[in-house]
PDB file of C-alpha atoms and ligand atoms in Angstrom:
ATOM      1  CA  UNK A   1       9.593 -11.851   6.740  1.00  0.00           C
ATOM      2  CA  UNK A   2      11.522 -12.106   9.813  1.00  0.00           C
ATOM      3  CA  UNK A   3      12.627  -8.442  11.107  1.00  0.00           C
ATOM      4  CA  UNK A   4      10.427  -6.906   8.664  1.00  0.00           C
ATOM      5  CA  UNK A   5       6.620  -6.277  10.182  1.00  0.00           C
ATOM      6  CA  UNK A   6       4.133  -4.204   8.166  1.00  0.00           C
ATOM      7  CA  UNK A   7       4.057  -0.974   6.787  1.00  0.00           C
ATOM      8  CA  UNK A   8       4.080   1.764   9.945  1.00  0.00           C
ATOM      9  CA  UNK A   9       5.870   5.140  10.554  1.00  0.00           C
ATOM     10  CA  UNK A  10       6.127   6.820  14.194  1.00  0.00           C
ATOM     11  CA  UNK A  11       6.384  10.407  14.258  1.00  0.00           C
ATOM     12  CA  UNK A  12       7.180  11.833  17.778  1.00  0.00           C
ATOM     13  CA  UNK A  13       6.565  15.473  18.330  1.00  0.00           C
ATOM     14  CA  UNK A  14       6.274  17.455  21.425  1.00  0.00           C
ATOM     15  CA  UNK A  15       3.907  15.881  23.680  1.00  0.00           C
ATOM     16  CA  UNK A  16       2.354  13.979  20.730  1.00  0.00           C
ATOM     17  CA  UNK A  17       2.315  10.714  18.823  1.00  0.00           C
ATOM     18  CA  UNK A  18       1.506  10.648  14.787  1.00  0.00           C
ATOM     19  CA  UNK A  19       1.273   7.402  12.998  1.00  0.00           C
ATOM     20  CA  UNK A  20       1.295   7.502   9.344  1.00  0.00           C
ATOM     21  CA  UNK A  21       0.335   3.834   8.335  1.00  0.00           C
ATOM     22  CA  UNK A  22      -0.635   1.315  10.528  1.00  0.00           C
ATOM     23  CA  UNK A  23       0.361  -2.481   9.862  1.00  0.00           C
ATOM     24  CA  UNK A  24       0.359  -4.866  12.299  1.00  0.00           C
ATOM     25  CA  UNK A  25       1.689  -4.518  15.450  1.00  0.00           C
ATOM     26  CA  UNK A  26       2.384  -1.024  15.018  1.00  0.00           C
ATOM     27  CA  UNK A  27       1.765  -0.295  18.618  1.00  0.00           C
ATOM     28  CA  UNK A  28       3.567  -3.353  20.196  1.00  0.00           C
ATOM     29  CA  UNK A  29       6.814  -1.962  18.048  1.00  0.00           C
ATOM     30  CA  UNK A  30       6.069   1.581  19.564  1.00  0.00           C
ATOM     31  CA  UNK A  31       5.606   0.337  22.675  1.00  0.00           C
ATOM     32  CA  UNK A  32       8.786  -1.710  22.908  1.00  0.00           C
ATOM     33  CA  UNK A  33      10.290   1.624  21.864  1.00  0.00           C
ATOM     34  CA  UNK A  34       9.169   3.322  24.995  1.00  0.00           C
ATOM     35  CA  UNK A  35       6.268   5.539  23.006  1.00  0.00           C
ATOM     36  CA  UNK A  36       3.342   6.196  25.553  1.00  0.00           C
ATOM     37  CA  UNK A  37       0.412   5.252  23.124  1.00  0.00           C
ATOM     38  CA  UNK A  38      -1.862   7.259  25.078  1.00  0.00           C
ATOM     39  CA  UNK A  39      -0.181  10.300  23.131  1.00  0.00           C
ATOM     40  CA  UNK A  40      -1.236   9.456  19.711  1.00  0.00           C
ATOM     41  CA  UNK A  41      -2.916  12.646  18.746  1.00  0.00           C
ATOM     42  CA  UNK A  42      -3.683  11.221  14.693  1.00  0.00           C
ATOM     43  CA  UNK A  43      -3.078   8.087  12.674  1.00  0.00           C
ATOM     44  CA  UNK A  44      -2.616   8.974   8.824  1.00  0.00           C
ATOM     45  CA  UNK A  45      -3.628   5.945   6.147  1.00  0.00           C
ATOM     46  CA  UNK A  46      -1.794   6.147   2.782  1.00  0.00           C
ATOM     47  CA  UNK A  47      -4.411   3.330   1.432  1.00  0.00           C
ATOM     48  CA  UNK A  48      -6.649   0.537   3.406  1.00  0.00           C
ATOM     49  CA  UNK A  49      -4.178  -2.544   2.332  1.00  0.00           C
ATOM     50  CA  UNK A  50      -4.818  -5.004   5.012  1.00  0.00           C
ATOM     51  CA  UNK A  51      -0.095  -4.273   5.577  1.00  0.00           C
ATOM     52  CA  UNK A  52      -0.818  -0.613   6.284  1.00  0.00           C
ATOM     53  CA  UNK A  53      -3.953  -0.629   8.295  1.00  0.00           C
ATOM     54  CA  UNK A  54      -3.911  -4.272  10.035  1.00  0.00           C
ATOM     55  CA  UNK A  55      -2.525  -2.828  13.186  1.00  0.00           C
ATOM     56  CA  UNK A  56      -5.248  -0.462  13.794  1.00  0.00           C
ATOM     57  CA  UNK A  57      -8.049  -1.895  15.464  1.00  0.00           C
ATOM     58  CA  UNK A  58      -5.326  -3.393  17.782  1.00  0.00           C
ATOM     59  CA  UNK A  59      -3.829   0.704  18.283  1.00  0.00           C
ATOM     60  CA  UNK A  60      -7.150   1.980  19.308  1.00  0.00           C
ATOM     61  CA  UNK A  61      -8.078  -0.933  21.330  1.00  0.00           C
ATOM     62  CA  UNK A  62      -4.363  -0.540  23.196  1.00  0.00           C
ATOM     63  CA  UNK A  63      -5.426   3.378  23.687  1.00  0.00           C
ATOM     64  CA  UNK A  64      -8.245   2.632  25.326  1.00  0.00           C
ATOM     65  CA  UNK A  65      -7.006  -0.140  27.127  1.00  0.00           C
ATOM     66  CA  UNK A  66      -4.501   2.297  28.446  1.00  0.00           C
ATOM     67  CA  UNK A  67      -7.262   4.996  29.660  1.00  0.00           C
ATOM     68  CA  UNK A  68      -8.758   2.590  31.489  1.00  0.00           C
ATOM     69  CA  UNK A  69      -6.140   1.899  33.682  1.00  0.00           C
ATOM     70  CA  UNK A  70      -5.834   3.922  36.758  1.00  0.00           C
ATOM     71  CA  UNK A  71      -2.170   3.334  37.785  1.00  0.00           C
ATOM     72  CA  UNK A  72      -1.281   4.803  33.810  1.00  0.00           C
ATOM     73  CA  UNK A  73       0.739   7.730  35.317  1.00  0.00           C
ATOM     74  CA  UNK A  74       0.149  11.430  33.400  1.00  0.00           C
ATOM     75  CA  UNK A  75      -3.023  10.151  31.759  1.00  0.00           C
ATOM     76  CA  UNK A  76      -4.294  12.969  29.255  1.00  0.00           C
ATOM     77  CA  UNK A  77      -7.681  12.466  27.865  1.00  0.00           C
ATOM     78  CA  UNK A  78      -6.571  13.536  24.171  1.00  0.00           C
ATOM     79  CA  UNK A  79      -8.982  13.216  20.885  1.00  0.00           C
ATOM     80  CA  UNK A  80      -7.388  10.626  18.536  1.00  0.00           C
ATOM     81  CA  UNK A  81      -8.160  11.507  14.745  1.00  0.00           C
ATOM     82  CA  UNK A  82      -8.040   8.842  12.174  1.00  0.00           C
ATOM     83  CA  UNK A  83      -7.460  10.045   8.386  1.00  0.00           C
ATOM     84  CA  UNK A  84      -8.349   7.729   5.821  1.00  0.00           C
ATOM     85  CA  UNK A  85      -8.939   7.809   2.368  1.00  0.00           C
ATOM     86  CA  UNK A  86     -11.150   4.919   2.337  1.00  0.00           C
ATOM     87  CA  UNK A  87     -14.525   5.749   5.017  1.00  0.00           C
ATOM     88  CA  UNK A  88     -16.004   2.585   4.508  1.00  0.00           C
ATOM     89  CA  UNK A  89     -13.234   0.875   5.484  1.00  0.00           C
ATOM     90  CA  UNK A  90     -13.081   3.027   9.100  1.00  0.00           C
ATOM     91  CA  UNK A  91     -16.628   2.412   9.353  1.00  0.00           C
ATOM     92  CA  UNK A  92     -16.464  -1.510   9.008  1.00  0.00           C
ATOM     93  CA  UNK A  93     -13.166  -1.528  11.481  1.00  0.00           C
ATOM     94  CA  UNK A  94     -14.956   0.781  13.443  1.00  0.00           C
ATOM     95  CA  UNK A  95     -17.837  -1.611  13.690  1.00  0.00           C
ATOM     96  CA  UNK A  96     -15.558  -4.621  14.270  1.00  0.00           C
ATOM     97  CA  UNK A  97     -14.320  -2.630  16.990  1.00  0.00           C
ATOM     98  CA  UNK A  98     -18.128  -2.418  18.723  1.00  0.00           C
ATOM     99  CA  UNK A  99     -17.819  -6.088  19.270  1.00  0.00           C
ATOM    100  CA  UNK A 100     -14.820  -6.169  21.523  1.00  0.00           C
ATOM    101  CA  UNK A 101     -14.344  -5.815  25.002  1.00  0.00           C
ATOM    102  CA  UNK A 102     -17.191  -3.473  26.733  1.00  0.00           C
ATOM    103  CA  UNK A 103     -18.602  -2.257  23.066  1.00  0.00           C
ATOM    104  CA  UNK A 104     -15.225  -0.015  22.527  1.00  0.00           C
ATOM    105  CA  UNK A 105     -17.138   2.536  24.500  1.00  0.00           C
ATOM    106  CA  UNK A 106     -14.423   5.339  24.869  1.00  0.00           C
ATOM    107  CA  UNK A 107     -13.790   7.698  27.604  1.00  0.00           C
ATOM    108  CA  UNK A 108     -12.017  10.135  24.619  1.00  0.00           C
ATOM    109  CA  UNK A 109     -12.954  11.556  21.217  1.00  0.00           C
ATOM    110  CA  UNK A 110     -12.164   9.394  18.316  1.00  0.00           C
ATOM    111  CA  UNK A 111     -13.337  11.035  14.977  1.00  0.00           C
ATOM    112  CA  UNK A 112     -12.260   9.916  11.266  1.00  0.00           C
ATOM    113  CA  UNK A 113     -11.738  12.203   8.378  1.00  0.00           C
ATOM    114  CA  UNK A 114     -11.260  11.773   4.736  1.00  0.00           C
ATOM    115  CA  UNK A 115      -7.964  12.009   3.162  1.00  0.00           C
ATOM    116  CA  UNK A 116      -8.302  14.491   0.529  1.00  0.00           C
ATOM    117  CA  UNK A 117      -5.455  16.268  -2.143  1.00  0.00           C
ATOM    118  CA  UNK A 118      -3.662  19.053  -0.458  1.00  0.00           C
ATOM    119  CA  UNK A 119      -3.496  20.097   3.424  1.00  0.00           C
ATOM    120  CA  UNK A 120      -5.586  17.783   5.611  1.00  0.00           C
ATOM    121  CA  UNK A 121      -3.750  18.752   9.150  1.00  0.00           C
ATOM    122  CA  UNK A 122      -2.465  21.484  10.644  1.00  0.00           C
ATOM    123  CA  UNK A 123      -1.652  21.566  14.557  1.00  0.00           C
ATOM    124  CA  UNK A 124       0.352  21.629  17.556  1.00  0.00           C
ATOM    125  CA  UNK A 125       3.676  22.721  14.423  1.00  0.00           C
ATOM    126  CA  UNK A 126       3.016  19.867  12.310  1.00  0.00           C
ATOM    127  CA  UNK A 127       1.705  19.961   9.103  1.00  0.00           C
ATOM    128  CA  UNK A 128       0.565  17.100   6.886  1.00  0.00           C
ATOM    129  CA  UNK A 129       0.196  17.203   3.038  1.00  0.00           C
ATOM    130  CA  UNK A 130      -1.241  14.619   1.181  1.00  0.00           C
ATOM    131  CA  UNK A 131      -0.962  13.793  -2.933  1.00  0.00           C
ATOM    132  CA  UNK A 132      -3.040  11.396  -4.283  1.00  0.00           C
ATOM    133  CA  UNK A 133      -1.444   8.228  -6.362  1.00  0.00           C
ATOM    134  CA  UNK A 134      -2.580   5.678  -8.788  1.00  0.00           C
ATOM    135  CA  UNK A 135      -1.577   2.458  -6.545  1.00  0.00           C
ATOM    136  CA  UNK A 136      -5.472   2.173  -6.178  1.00  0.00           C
ATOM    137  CA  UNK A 137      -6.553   3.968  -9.181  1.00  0.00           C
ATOM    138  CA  UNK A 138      -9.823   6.075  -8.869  1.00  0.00           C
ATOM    139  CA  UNK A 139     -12.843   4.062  -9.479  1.00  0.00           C
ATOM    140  CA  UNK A 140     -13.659   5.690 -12.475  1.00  0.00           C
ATOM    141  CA  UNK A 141     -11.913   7.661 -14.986  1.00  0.00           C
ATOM    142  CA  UNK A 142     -13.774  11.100 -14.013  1.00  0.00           C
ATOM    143  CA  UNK A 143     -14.020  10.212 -10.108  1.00  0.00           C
ATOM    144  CA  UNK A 144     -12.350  12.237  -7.863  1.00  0.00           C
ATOM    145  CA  UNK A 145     -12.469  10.719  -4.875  1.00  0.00           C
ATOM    146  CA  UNK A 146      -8.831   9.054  -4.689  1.00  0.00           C
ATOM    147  CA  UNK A 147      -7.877   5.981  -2.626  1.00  0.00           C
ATOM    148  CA  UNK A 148      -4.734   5.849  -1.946  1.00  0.00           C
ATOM    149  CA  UNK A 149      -2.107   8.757  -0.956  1.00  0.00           C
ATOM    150  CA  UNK A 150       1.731   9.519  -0.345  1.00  0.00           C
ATOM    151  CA  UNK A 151       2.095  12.066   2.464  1.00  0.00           C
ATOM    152  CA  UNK A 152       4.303  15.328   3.444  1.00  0.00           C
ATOM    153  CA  UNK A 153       4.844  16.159   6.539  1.00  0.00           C
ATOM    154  CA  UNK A 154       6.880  19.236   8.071  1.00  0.00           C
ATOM    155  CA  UNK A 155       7.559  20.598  11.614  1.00  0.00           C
ATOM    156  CA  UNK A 156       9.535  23.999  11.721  1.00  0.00           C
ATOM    157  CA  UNK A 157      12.293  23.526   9.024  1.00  0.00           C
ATOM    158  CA  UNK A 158      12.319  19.325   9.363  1.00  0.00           C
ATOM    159  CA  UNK A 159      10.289  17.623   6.970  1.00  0.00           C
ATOM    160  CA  UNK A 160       9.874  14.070   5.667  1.00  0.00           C
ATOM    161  CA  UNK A 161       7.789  12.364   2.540  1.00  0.00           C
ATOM    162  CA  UNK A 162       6.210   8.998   2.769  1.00  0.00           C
ATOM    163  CA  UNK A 163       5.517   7.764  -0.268  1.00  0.00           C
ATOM    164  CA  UNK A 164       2.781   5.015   0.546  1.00  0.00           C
ATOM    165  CA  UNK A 165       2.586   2.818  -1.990  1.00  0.00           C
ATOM    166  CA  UNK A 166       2.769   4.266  -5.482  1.00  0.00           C
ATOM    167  CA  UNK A 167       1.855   2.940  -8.850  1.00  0.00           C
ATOM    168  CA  UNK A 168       5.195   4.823 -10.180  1.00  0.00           C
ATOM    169  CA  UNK A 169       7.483   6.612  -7.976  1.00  0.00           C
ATOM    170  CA  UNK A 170       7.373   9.645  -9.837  1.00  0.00           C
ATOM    171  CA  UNK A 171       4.323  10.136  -8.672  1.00  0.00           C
ATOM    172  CA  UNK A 172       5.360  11.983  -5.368  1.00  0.00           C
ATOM    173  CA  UNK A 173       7.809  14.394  -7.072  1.00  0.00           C
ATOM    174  CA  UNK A 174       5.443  17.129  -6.638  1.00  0.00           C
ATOM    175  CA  UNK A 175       5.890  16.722  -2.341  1.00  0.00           C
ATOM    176  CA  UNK A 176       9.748  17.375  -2.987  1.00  0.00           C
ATOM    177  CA  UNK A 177      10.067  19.897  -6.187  1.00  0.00           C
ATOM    178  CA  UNK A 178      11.277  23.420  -5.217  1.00  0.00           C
ATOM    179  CA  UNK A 179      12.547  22.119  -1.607  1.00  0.00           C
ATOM    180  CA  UNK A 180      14.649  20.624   0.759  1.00  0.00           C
ATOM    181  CA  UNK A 181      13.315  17.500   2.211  1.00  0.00           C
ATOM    182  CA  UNK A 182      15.458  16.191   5.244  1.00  0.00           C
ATOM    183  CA  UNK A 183      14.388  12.423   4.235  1.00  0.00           C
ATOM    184  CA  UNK A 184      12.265  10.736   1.644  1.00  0.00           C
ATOM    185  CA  UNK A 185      10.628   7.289   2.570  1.00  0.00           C
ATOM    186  CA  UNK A 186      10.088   5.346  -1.058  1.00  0.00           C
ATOM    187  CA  UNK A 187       8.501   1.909  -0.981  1.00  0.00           C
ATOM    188  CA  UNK A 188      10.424  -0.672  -2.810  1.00  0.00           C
ATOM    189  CA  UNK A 189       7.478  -3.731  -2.749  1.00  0.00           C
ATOM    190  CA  UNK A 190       6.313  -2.526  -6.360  1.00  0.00           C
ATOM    191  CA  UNK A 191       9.769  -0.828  -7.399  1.00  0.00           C
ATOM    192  CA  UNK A 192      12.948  -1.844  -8.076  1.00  0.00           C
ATOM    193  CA  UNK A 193      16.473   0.059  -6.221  1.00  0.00           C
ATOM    194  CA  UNK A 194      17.551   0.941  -9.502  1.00  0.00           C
ATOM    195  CA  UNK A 195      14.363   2.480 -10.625  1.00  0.00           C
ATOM    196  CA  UNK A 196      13.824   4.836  -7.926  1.00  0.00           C
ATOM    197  CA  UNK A 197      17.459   5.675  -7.461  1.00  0.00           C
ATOM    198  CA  UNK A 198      17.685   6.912 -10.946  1.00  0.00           C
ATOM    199  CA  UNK A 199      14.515   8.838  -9.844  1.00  0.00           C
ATOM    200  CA  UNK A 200      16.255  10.112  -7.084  1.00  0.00           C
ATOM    201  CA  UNK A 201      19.418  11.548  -8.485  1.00  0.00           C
ATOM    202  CA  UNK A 202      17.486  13.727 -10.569  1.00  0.00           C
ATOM    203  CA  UNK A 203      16.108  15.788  -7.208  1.00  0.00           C
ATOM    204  CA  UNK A 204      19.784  15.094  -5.851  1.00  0.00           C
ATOM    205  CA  UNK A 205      19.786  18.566  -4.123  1.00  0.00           C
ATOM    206  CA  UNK A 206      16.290  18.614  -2.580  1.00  0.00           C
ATOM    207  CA  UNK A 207      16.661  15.132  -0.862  1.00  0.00           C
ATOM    208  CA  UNK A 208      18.699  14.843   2.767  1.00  0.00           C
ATOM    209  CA  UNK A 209      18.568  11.235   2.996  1.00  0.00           C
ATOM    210  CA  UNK A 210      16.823   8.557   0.566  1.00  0.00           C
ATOM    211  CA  UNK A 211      15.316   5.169   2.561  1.00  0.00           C
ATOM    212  CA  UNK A 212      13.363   2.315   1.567  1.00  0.00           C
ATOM    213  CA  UNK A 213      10.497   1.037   2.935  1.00  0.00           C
ATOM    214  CA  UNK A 214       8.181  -1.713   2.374  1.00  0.00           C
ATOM    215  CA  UNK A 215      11.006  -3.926   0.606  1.00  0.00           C
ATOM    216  CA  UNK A 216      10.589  -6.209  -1.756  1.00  0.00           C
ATOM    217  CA  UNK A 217      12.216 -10.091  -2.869  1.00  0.00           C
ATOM    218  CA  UNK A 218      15.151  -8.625  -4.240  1.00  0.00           C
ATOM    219  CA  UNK A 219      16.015  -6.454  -1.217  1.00  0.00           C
ATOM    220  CA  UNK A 220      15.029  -8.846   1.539  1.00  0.00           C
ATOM    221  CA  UNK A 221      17.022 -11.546  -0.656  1.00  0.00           C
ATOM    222  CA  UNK A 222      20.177  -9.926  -1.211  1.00  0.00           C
ATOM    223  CA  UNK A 223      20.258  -6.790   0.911  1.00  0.00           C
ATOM    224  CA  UNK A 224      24.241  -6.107   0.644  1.00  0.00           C
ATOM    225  CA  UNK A 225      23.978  -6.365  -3.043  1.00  0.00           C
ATOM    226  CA  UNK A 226      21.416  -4.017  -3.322  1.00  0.00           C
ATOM    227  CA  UNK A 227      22.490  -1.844  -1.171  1.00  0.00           C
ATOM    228  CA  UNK A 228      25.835  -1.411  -3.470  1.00  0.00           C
ATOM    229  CA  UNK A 229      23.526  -1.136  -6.210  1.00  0.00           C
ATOM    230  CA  UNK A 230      21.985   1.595  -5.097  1.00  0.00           C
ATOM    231  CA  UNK A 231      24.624   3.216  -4.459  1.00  0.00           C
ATOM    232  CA  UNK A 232      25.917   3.189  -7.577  1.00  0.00           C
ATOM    233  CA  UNK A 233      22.752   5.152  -8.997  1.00  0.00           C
ATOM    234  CA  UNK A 234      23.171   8.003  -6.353  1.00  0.00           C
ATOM    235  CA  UNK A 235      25.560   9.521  -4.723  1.00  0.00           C
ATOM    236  CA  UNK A 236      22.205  10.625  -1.864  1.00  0.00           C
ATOM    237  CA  UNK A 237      22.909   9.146   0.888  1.00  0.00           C
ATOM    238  CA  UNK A 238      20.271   6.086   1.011  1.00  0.00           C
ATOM    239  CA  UNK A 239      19.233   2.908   3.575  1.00  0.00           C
ATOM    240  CA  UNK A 240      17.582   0.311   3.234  1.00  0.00           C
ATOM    241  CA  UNK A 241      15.023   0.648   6.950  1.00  0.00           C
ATOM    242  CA  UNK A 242      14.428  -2.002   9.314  1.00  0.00           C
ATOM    243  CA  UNK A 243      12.237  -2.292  12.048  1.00  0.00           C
ATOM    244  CA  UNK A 244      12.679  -0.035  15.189  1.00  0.00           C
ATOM    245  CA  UNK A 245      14.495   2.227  13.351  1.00  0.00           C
ATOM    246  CA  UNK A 246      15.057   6.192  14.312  1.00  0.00           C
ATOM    247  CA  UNK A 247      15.833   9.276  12.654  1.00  0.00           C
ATOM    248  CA  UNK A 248      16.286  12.536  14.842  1.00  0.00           C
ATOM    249  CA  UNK A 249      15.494  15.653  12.914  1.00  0.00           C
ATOM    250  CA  UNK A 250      16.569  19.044  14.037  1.00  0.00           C
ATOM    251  CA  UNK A 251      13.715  21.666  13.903  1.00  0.00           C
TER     252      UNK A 251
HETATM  253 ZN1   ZN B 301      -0.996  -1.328  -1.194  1.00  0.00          ZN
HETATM  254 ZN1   ZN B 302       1.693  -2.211   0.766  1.00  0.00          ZN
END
């Protein structure tokens, strides 16, 4: 829809680049935003939907693209770590990749891990948290390996949830129960604004801001209405995101 590309989130800390989700052109919109992509330290997958990883193989390709030019001024030769909770997806991108331009041999480390419940990433003052969901439900009732995840993420007293895409939004209550979260990102393609703001309102005093990603028909139809709706469920202060959007948090 037109101002509304696919799922991706930018986090920019320090010297470093974080993606959590990576639709298409995820690194065209960071690099119209000024981001220098050759500081992406880790790209975090919620799920391997084709409008949260599409942008990928086009992001690493752009990295090394990047490295290879000489003239790219302050060039560091940083690992980039890909977390996914779906390996055979990374390793069939990963073998698309072999196929493109000079067999995506790489002048850096590139490394993939699996997603897994609890702490998966801890460096440089960032910390990442992930919760599995039901939006891709476990293969089998007694499996453990999850598919999809909603994500936590704190640097020094800032932090922010990403909810992914969830099978219920209640789901990720356990990311904001018994603290402050300076802004929670809730998909609305699978949820309606009066269903999650009712959610909402009940964690009133842990949530800083309440946004919407991912929207669905009745948002991108009648945005101002919605918006009112919303807003008539809870009295958090909540946005509906577009692209190219930033939030400045104070750590
Ligand atoms: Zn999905
Ligand atoms: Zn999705």
């Amino acid at each position: 829809m037109p101002d509304n590309l696919h799922t991706s989130l930018l986090l920019e800390a320090g010297d470093y680049l974080y993606f959590f989700d990576a639709g298409e052109s995820c690194s065209r919109t960071a690099h119209l935003l000024g981001h220098d992509l050759t500081r992406v330290r880790a790209v975090f997958l919620s799920h391997a939907h084709m409008d949260h990883v599409g942008g990928l193989p086009n992001l690493l390709w752009t990295v090394r693209k990047l490295h290879g030019l000489s003239s790219h001024p302050g060039l560091v030769r940083q690992p980039v770590s890909v977390y996914t909770p779906n390996m055979a997806s990374w390793q069939a991108m990963n073998e698309f990749l072999t196929h493109t331009e000079g067999n995506f041999s790489l002048d850096f480390d590139l490394a993939a891990f699996p997603v897994t419940p609890g702490a998966i990433f801890e460096e440089n003052g960032i910390s990442v948290q992930a919760l599995p969901n039901r939006h891709i439900p476990p293969e089998t009732t007694v499996s453990r390996v999850f598919r999809s995840y909603s994500f936590r993420v704190e640097s020094g007293s800032a932090s922010f949830v990403f909810s992914g895409d969830v099978a219920d939004v209640s789901e990720i209550a356990p990311l904001i129960l018994h603290r402050h979260t300076d802004l929670v990102l809730v998909e609305t393609g699978h949820h309606g604004v009066r269903e999650v703001c009712a959610w909402a309102e009940r964690y009133r005093d842990n949530i800083g801001r309440l946004g919407f990603v991912h929207h669905g028909r009745a948002i991108l139809n009648d945005p101002d209405g919605q918006l009112a709706l919303a807003r008539e469920y809870t009295n958090i202060p909540v946005f509906f995101a577009h692209d190219q959007q930033c939030f400045d948090f104070v750590t």
